PDB file of C-alpha atoms and ligand atoms in Angstrom:
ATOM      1  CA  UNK A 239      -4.541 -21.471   8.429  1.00  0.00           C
ATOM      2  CA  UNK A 240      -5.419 -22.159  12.040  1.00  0.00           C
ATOM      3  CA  UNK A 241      -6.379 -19.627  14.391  1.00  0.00           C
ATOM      4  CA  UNK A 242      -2.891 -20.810  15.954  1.00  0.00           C
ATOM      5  CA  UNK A 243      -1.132 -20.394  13.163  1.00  0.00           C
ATOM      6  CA  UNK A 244      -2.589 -17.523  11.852  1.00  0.00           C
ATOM      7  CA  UNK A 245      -0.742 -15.146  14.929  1.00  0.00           C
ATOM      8  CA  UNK A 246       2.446 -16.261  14.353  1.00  0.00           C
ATOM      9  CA  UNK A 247       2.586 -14.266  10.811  1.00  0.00           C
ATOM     10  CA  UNK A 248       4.393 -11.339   8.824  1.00  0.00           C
ATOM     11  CA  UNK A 249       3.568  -8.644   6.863  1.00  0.00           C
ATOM     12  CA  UNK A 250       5.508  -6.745   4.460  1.00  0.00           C
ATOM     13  CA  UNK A 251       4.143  -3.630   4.316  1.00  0.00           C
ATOM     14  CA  UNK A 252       6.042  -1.140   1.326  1.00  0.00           C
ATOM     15  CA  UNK A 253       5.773   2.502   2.208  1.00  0.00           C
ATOM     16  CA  UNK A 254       5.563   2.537   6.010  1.00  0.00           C
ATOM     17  CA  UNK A 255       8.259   5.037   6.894  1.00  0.00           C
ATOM     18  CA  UNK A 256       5.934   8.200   6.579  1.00  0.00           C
ATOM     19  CA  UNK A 257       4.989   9.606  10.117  1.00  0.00           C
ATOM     20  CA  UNK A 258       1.557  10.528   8.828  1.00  0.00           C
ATOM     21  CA  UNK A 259       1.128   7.833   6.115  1.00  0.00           C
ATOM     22  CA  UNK A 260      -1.464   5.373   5.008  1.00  0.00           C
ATOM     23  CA  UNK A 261       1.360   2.304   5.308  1.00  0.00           C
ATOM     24  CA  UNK A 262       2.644   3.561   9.092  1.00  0.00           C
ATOM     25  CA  UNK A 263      -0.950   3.714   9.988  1.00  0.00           C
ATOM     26  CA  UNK A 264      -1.513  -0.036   9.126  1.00  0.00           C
ATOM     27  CA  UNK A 265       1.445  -1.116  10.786  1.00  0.00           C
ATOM     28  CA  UNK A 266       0.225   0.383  13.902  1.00  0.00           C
ATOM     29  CA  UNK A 267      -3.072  -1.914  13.838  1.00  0.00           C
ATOM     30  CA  UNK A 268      -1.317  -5.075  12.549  1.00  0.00           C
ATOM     31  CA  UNK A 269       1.118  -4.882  15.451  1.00  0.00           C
ATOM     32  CA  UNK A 270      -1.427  -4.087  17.899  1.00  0.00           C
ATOM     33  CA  UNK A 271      -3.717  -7.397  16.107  1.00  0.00           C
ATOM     34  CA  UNK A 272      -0.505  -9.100  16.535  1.00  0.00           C
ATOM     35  CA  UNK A 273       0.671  -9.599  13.166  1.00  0.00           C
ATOM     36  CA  UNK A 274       4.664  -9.821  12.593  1.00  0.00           C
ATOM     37  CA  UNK A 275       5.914  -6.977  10.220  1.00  0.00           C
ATOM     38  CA  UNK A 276       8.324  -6.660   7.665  1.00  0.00           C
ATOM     39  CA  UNK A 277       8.575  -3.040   6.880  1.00  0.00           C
ATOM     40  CA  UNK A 278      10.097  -1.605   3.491  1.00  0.00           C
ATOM     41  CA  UNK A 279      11.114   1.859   2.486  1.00  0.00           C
ATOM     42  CA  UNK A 280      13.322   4.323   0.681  1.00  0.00           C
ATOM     43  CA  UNK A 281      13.383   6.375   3.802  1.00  0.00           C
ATOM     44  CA  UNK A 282      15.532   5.288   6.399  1.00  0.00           C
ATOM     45  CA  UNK A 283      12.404   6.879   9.336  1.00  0.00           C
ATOM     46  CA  UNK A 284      11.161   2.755   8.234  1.00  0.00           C
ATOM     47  CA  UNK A 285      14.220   1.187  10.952  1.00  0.00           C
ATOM     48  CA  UNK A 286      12.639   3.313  13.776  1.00  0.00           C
ATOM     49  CA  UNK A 287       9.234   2.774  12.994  1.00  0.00           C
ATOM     50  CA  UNK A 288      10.005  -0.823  13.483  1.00  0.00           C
ATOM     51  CA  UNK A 289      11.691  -0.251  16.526  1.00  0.00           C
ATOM     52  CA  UNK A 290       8.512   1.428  17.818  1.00  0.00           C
ATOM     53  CA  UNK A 291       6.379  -1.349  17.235  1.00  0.00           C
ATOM     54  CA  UNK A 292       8.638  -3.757  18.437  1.00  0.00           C
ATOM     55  CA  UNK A 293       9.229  -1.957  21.354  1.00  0.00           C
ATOM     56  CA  UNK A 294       5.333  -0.850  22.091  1.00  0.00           C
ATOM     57  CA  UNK A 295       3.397  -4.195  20.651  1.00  0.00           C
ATOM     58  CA  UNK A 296       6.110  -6.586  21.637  1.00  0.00           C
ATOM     59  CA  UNK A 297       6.161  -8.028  18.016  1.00  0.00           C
ATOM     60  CA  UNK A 298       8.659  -9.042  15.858  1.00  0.00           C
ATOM     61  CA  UNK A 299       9.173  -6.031  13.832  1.00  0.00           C
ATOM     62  CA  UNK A 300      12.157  -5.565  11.266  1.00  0.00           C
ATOM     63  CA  UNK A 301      12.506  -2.007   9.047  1.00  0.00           C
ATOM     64  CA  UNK A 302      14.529  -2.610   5.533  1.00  0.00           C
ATOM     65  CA  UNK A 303      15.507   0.351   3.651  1.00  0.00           C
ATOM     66  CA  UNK A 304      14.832  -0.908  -0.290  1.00  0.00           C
ATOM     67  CA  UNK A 305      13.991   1.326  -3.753  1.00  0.00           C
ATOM     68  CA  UNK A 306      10.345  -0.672  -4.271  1.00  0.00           C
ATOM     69  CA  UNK A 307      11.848  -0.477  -8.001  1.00  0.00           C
ATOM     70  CA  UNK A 308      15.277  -2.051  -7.473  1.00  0.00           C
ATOM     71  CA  UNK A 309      14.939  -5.773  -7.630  1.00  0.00           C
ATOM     72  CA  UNK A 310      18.598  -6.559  -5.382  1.00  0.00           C
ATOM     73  CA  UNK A 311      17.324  -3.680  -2.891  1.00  0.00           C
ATOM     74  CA  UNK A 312      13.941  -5.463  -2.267  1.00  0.00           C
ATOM     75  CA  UNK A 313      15.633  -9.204  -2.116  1.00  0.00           C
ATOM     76  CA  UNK A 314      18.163  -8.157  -0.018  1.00  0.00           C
ATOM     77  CA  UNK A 315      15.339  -6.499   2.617  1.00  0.00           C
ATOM     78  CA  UNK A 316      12.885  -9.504   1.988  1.00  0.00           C
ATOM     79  CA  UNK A 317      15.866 -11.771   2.662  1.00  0.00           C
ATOM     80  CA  UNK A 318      16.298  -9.912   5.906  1.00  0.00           C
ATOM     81  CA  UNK A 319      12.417 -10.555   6.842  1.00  0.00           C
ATOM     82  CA  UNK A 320      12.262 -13.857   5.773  1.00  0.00           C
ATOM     83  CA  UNK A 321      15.493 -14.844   7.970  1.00  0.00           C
ATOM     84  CA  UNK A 322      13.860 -12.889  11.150  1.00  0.00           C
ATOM     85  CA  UNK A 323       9.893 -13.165  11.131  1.00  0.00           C
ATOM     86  CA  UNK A 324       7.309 -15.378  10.845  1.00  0.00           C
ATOM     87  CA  UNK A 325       6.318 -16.460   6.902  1.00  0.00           C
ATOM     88  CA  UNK A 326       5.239 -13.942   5.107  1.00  0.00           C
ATOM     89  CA  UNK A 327       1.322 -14.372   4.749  1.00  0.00           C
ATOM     90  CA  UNK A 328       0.271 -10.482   3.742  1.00  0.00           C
ATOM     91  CA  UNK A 329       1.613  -8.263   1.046  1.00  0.00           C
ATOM     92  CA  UNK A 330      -0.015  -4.272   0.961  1.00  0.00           C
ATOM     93  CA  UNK A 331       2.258  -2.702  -2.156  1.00  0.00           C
ATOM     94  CA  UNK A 332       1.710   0.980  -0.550  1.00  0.00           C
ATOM     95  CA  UNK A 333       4.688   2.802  -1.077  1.00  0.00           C
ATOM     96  CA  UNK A 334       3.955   5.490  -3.900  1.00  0.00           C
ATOM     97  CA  UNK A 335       4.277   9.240  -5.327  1.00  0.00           C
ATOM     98  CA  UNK A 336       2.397  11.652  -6.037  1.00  0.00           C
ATOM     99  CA  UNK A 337       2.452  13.860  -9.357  1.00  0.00           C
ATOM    100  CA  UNK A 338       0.419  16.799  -9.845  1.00  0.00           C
ATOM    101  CA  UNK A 339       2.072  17.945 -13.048  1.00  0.00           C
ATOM    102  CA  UNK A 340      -0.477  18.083 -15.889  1.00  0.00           C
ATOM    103  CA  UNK A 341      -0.333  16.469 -18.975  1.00  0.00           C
ATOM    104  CA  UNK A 342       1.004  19.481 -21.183  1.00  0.00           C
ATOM    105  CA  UNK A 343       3.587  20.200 -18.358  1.00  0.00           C
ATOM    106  CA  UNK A 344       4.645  16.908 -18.044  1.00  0.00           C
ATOM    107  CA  UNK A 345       8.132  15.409 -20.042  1.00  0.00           C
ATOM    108  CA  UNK A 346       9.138  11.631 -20.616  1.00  0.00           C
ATOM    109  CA  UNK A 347      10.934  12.021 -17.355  1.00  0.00           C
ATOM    110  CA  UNK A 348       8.062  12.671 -15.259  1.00  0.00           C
ATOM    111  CA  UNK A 349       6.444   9.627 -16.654  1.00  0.00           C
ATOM    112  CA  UNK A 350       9.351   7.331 -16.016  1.00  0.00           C
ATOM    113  CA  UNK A 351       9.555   8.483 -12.402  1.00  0.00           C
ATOM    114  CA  UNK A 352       5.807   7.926 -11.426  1.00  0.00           C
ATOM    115  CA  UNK A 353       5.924   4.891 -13.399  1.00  0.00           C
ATOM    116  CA  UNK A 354       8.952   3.398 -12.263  1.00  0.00           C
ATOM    117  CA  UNK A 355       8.068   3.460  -8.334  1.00  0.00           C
ATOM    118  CA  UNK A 356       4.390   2.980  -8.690  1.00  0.00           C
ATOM    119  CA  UNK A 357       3.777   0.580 -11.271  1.00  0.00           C
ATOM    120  CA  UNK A 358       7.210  -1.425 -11.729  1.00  0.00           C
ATOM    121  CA  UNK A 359       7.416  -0.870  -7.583  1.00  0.00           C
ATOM    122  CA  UNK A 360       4.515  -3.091  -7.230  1.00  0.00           C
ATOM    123  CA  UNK A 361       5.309  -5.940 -10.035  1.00  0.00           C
ATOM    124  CA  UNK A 362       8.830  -5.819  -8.528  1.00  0.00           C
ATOM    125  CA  UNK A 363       7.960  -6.510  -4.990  1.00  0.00           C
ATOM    126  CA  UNK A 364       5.010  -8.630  -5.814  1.00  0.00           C
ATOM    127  CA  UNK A 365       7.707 -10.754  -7.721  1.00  0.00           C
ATOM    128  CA  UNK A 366       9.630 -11.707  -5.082  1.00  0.00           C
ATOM    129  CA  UNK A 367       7.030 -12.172  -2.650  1.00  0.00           C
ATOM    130  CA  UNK A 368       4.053 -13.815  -4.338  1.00  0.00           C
ATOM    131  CA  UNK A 369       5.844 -17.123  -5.643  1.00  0.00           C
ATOM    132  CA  UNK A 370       6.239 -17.690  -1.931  1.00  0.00           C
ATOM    133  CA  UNK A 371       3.312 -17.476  -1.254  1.00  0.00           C
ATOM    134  CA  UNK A 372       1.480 -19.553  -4.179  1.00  0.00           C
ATOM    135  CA  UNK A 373       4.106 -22.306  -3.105  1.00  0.00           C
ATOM    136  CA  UNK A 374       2.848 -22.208   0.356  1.00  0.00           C
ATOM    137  CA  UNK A 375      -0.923 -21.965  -0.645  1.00  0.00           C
ATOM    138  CA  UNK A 376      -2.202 -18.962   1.694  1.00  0.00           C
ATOM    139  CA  UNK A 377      -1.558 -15.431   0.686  1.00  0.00           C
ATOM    140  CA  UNK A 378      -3.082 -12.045   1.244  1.00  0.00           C
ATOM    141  CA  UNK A 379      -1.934  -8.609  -1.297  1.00  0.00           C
ATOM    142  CA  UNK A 380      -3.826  -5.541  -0.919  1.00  0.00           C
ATOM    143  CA  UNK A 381      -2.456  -2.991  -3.763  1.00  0.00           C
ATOM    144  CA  UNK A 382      -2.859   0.992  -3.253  1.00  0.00           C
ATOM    145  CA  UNK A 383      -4.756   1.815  -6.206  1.00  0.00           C
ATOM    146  CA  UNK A 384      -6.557   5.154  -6.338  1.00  0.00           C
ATOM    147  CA  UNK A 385      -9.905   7.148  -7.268  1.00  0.00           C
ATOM    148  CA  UNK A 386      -7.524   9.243  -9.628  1.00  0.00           C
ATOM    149  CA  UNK A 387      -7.676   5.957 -12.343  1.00  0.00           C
ATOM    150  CA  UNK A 388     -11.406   6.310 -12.166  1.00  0.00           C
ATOM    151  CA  UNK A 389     -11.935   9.808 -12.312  1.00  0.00           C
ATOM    152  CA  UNK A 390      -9.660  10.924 -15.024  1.00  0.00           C
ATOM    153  CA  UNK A 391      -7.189  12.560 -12.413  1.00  0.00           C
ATOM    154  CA  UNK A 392      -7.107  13.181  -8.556  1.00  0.00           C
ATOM    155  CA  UNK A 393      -8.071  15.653  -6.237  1.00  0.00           C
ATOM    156  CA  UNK A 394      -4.253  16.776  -6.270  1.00  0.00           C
ATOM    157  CA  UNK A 395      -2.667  14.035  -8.893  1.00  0.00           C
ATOM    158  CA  UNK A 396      -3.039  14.254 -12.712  1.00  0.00           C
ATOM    159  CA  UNK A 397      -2.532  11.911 -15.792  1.00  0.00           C
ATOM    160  CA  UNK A 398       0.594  10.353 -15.193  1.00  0.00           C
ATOM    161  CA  UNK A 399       0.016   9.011 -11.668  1.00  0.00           C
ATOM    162  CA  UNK A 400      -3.647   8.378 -13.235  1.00  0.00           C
ATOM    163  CA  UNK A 401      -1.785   5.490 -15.540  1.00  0.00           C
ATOM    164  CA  UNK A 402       0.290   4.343 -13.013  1.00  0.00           C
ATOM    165  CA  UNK A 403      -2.515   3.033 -10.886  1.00  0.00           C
ATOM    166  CA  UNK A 404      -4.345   1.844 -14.010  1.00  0.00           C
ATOM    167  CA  UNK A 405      -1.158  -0.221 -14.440  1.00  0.00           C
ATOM    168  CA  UNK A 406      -1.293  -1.144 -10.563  1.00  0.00           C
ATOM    169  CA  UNK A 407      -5.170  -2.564 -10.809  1.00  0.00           C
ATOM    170  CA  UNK A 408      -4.681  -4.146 -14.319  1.00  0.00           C
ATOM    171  CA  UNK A 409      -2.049  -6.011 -12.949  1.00  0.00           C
ATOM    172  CA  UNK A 410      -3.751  -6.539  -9.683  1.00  0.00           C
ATOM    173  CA  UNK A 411      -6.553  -8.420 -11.452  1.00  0.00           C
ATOM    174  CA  UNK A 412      -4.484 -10.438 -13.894  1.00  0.00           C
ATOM    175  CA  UNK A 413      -2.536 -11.788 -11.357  1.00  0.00           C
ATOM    176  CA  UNK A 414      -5.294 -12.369  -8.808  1.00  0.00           C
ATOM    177  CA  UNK A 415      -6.866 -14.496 -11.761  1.00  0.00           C
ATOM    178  CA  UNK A 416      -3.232 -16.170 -11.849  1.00  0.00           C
ATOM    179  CA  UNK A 417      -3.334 -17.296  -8.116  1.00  0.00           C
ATOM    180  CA  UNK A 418      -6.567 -17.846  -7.027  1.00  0.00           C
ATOM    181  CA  UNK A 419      -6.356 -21.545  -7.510  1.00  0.00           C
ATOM    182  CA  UNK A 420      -2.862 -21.098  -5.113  1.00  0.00           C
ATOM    183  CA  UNK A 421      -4.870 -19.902  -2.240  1.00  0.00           C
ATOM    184  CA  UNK A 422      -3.406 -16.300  -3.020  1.00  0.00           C
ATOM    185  CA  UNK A 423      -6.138 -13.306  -2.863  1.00  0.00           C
ATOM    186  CA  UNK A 424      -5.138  -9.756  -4.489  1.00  0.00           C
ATOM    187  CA  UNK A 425      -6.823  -7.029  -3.951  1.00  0.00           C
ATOM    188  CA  UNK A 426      -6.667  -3.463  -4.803  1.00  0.00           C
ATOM    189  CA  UNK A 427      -7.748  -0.219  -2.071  1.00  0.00           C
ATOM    190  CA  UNK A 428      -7.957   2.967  -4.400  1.00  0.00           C
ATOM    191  CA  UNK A 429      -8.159   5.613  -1.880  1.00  0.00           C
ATOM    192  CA  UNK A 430      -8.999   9.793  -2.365  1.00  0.00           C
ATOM    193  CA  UNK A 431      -7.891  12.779  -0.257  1.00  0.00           C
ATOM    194  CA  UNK A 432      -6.746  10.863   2.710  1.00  0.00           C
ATOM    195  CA  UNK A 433      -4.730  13.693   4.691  1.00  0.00           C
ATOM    196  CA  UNK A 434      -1.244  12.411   4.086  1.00  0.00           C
ATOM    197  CA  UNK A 435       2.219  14.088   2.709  1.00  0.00           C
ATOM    198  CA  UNK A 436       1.496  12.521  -0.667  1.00  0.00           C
ATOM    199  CA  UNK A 437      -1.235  15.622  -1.416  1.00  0.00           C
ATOM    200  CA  UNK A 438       1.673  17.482  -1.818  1.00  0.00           C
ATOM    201  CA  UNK A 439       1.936  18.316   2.466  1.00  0.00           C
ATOM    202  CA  UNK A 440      -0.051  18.452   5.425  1.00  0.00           C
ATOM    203  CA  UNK A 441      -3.939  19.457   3.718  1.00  0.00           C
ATOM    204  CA  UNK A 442      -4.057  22.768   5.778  1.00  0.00           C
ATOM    205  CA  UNK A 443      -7.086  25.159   6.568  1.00  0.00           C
ATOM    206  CA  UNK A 444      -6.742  27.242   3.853  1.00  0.00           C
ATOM    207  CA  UNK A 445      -6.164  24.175   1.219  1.00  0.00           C
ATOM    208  CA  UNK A 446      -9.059  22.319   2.918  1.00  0.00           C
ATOM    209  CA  UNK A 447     -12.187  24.158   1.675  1.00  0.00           C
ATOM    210  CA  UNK A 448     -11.228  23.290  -1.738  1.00  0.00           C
ATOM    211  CA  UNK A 449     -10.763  19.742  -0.921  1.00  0.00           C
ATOM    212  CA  UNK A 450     -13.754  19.217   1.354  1.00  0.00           C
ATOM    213  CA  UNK A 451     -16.108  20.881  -1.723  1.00  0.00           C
ATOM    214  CA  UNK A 452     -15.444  17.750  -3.537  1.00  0.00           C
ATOM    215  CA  UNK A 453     -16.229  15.185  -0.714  1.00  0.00           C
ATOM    216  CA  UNK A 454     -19.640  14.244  -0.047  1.00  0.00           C
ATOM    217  CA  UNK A 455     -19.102  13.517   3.628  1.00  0.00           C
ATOM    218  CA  UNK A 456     -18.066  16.564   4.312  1.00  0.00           C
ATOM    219  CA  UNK A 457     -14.370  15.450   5.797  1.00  0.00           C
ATOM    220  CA  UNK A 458     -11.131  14.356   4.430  1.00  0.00           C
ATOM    221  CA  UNK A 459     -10.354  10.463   4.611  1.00  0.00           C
ATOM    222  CA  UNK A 460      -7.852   9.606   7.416  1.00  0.00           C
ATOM    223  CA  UNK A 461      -5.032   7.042   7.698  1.00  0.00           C
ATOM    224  CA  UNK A 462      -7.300   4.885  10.231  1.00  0.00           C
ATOM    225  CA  UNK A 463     -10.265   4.555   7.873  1.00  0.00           C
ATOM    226  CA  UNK A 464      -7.587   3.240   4.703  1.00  0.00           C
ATOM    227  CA  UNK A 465      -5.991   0.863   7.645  1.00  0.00           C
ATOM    228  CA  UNK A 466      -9.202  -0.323   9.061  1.00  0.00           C
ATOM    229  CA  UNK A 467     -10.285  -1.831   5.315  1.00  0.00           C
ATOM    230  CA  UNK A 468      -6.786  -3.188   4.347  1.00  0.00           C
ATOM    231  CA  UNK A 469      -6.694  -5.079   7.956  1.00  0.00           C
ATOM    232  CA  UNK A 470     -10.036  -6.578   6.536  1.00  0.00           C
ATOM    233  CA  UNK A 471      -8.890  -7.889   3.498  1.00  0.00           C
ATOM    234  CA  UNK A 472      -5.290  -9.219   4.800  1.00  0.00           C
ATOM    235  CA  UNK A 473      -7.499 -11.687   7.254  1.00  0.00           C
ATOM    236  CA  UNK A 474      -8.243 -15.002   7.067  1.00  0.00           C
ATOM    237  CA  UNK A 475     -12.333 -14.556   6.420  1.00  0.00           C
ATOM    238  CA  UNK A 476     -11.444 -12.687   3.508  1.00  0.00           C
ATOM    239  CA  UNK A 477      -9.996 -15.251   1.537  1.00  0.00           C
ATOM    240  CA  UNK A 478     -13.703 -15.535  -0.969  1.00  0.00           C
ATOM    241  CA  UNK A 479     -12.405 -11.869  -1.535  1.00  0.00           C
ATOM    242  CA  UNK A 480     -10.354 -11.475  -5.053  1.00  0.00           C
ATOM    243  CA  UNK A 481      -9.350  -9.126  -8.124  1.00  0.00           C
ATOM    244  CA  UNK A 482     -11.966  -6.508  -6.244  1.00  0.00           C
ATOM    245  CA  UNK A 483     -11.295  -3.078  -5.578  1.00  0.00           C
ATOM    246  CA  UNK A 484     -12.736  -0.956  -2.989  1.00  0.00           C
ATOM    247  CA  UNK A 485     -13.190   2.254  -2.803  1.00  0.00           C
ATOM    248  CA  UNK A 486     -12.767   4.888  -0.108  1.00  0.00           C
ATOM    249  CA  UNK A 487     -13.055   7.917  -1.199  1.00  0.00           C
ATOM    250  CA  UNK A 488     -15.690   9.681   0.706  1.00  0.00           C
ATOM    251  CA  UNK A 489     -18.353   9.536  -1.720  1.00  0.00           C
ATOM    252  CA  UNK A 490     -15.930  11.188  -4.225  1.00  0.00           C
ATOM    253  CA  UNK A 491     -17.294   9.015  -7.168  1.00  0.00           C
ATOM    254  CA  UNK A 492     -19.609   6.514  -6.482  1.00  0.00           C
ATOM    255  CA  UNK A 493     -19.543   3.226  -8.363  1.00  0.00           C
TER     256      UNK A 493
HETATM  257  N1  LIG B 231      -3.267  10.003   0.509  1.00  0.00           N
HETATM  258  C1  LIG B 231      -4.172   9.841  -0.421  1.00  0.00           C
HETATM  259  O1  LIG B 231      -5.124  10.616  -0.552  1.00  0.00           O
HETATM  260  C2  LIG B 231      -4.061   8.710  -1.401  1.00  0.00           C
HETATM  261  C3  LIG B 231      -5.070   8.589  -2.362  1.00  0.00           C
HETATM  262  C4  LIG B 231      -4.998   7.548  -3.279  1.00  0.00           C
HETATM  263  C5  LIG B 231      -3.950   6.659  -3.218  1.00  0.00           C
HETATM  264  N2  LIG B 231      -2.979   6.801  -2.278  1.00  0.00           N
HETATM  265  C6  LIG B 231      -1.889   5.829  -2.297  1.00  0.00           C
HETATM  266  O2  LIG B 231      -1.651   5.314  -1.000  1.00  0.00           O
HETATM  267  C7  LIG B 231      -0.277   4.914  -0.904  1.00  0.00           C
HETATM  268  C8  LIG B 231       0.310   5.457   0.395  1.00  0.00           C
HETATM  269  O3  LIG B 231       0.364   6.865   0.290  1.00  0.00           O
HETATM  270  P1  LIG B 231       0.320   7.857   1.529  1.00  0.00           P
HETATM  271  O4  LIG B 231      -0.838   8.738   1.310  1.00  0.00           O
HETATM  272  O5  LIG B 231       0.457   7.117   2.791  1.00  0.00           O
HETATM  273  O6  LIG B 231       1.629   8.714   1.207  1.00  0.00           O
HETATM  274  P2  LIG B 231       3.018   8.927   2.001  1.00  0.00           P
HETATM  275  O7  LIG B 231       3.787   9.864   1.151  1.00  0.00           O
HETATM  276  O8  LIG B 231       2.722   9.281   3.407  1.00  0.00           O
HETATM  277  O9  LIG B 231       3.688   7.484   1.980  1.00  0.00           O
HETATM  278  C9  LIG B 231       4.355   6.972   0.848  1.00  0.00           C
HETATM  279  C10 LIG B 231       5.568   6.191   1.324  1.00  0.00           C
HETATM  280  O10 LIG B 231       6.171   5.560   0.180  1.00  0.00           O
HETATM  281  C11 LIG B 231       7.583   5.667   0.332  1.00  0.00           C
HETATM  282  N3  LIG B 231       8.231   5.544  -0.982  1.00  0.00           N
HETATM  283  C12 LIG B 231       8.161   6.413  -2.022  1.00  0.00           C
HETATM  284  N4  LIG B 231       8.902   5.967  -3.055  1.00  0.00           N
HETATM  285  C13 LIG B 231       9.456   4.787  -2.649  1.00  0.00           C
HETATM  286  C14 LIG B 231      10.319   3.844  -3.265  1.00  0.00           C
HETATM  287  N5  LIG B 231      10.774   4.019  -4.525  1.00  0.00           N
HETATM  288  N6  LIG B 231      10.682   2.742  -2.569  1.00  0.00           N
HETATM  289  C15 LIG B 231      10.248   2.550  -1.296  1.00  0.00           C
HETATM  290  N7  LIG B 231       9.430   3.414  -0.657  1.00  0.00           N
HETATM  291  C16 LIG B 231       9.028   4.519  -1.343  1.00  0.00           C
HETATM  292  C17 LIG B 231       7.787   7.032   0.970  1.00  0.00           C
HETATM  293  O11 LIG B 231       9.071   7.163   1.561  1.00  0.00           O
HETATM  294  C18 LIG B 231       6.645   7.061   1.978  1.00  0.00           C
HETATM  295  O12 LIG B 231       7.015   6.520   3.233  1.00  0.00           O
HETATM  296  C19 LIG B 231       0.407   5.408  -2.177  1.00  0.00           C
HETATM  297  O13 LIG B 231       0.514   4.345  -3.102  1.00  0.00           O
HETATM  298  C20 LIG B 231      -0.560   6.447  -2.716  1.00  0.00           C
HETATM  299  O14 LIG B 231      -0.467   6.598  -4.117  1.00  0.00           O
HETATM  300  C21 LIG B 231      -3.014   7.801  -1.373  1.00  0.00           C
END
């Protein structure tokens, strides 16, 4: 991809309805870098974040409202980019929840609800995205995994959303292995204690001591810092870049 071609390009970003979230946050710096974006949520906020950027970057912009685990939901909102932006060269599967039920709390249904969004969210929209892409030969994914799959639970989320984004990096490096020679890179980003609605609300002062305790750097992770290293991997210079996952997570675990 030419320098030329490379600005007149989409990204479908899943989970970028949330006012303080990780996925809003990168849509913000794509639009401002230029990038067209195809935003996709269960939260109909996603149409007038869209609107924002359209109206403040002056790029194409389109919000879908789609159930990351519903297979017509996401074609019919990736049908909707595709007919309206540029091709599709950058995937970042962000949209997620959270689950801080522990193990001995937790029942089949809790399972099937973390799983269903996180893990089948992310093979469903990858699905219908990443064929395009390996046809094409140029594609970017960045996957939200988390420090919670390393560290046998989060700083707010146990077990079950532990296995979920085991299932989302697994996956992330089989398929990475299954593209590479397409020209598509996947990659995962396994955040901790960014200060987002996911850790169950706004991290307030009196939640924060108990939070920062656990954080090396001695401050929680913001929106900008996940946003700045996704932006990284969805460019063109990152392309020797594949089935790696980077932490950012303070100094939380290291290695
Ligand atoms: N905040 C952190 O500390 C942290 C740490 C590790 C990983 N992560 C991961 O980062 C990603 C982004 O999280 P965030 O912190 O910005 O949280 P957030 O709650 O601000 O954003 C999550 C977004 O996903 C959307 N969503 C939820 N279920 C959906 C579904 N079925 N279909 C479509 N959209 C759906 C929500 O509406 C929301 O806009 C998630 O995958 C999360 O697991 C976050």
């Amino acid at each position: 991809m030419t320098e030329n071609v490379g600005r007149r390009r989409t990204a479908v970003i899943t989970g970028a309805a949330s006012r303080r979230g990780i996925g809003r946050a990168l849509a913000e710096r794509l639009a401002s870098a230029g990038w067209g974006l195809g935003l996709l949520d269960i939260d109909a906020e996603v149409e007038k974040a869209a609107a924002a950027l359209r109206a403040e970057h002056g790029v194409p912009a389109v919000g879908a409202v789609a159930d990351i685990a519903d297979p017509d939901s996401v074609h019919a909102a990736v049908c909707a980019f595709e007919a309206e932006l540029p091709p599709v060269a950058a995937l970042v599967n962000g949209a997620g929840v959270s689950s801080p039920v522990p193990f001995l709390e937790a029942d089949l249904a809790t399972w099937e609800r973390v799983m269903r969004t996180n893990a089948t969210g992310t093979f469903v929209v990858s699905r219908r995205i990443v064929p395009n892409m390996a046809e094409r030969g140029y594609g970017r994914v960045v996957s939200l995994g988390s420090t919670a799959m390393q560290n046998g639970g989060g700083t707010y989320s146990k077990s079950v959303y532990a296995a979920s984004k085991g299932a989302i990096e697994a996956f992330s490096r089989a398929l990475a292995l299954e593209v590479a020679p397409r020209g598509v890179t996947v990659n995962v980003v396994a955040p901790a204690t960014i200060d987002t609605d996911i850790m169950g609300g706004r991290i307030t002062d009196d939640r924060k001591p108990a939070f920062l305790a656990q954080l090396p750097v001695g401050r929680l992770g913001t929106t900008h810092d996940v946003a700045a290293l996704i932006e990284f991997l969805l460019g063109e210079e990152a392309g020797y870049i594949t089935g790696a996952t980077y932490n950012i997570n303070g100094g939380l675990r290291i290695g």
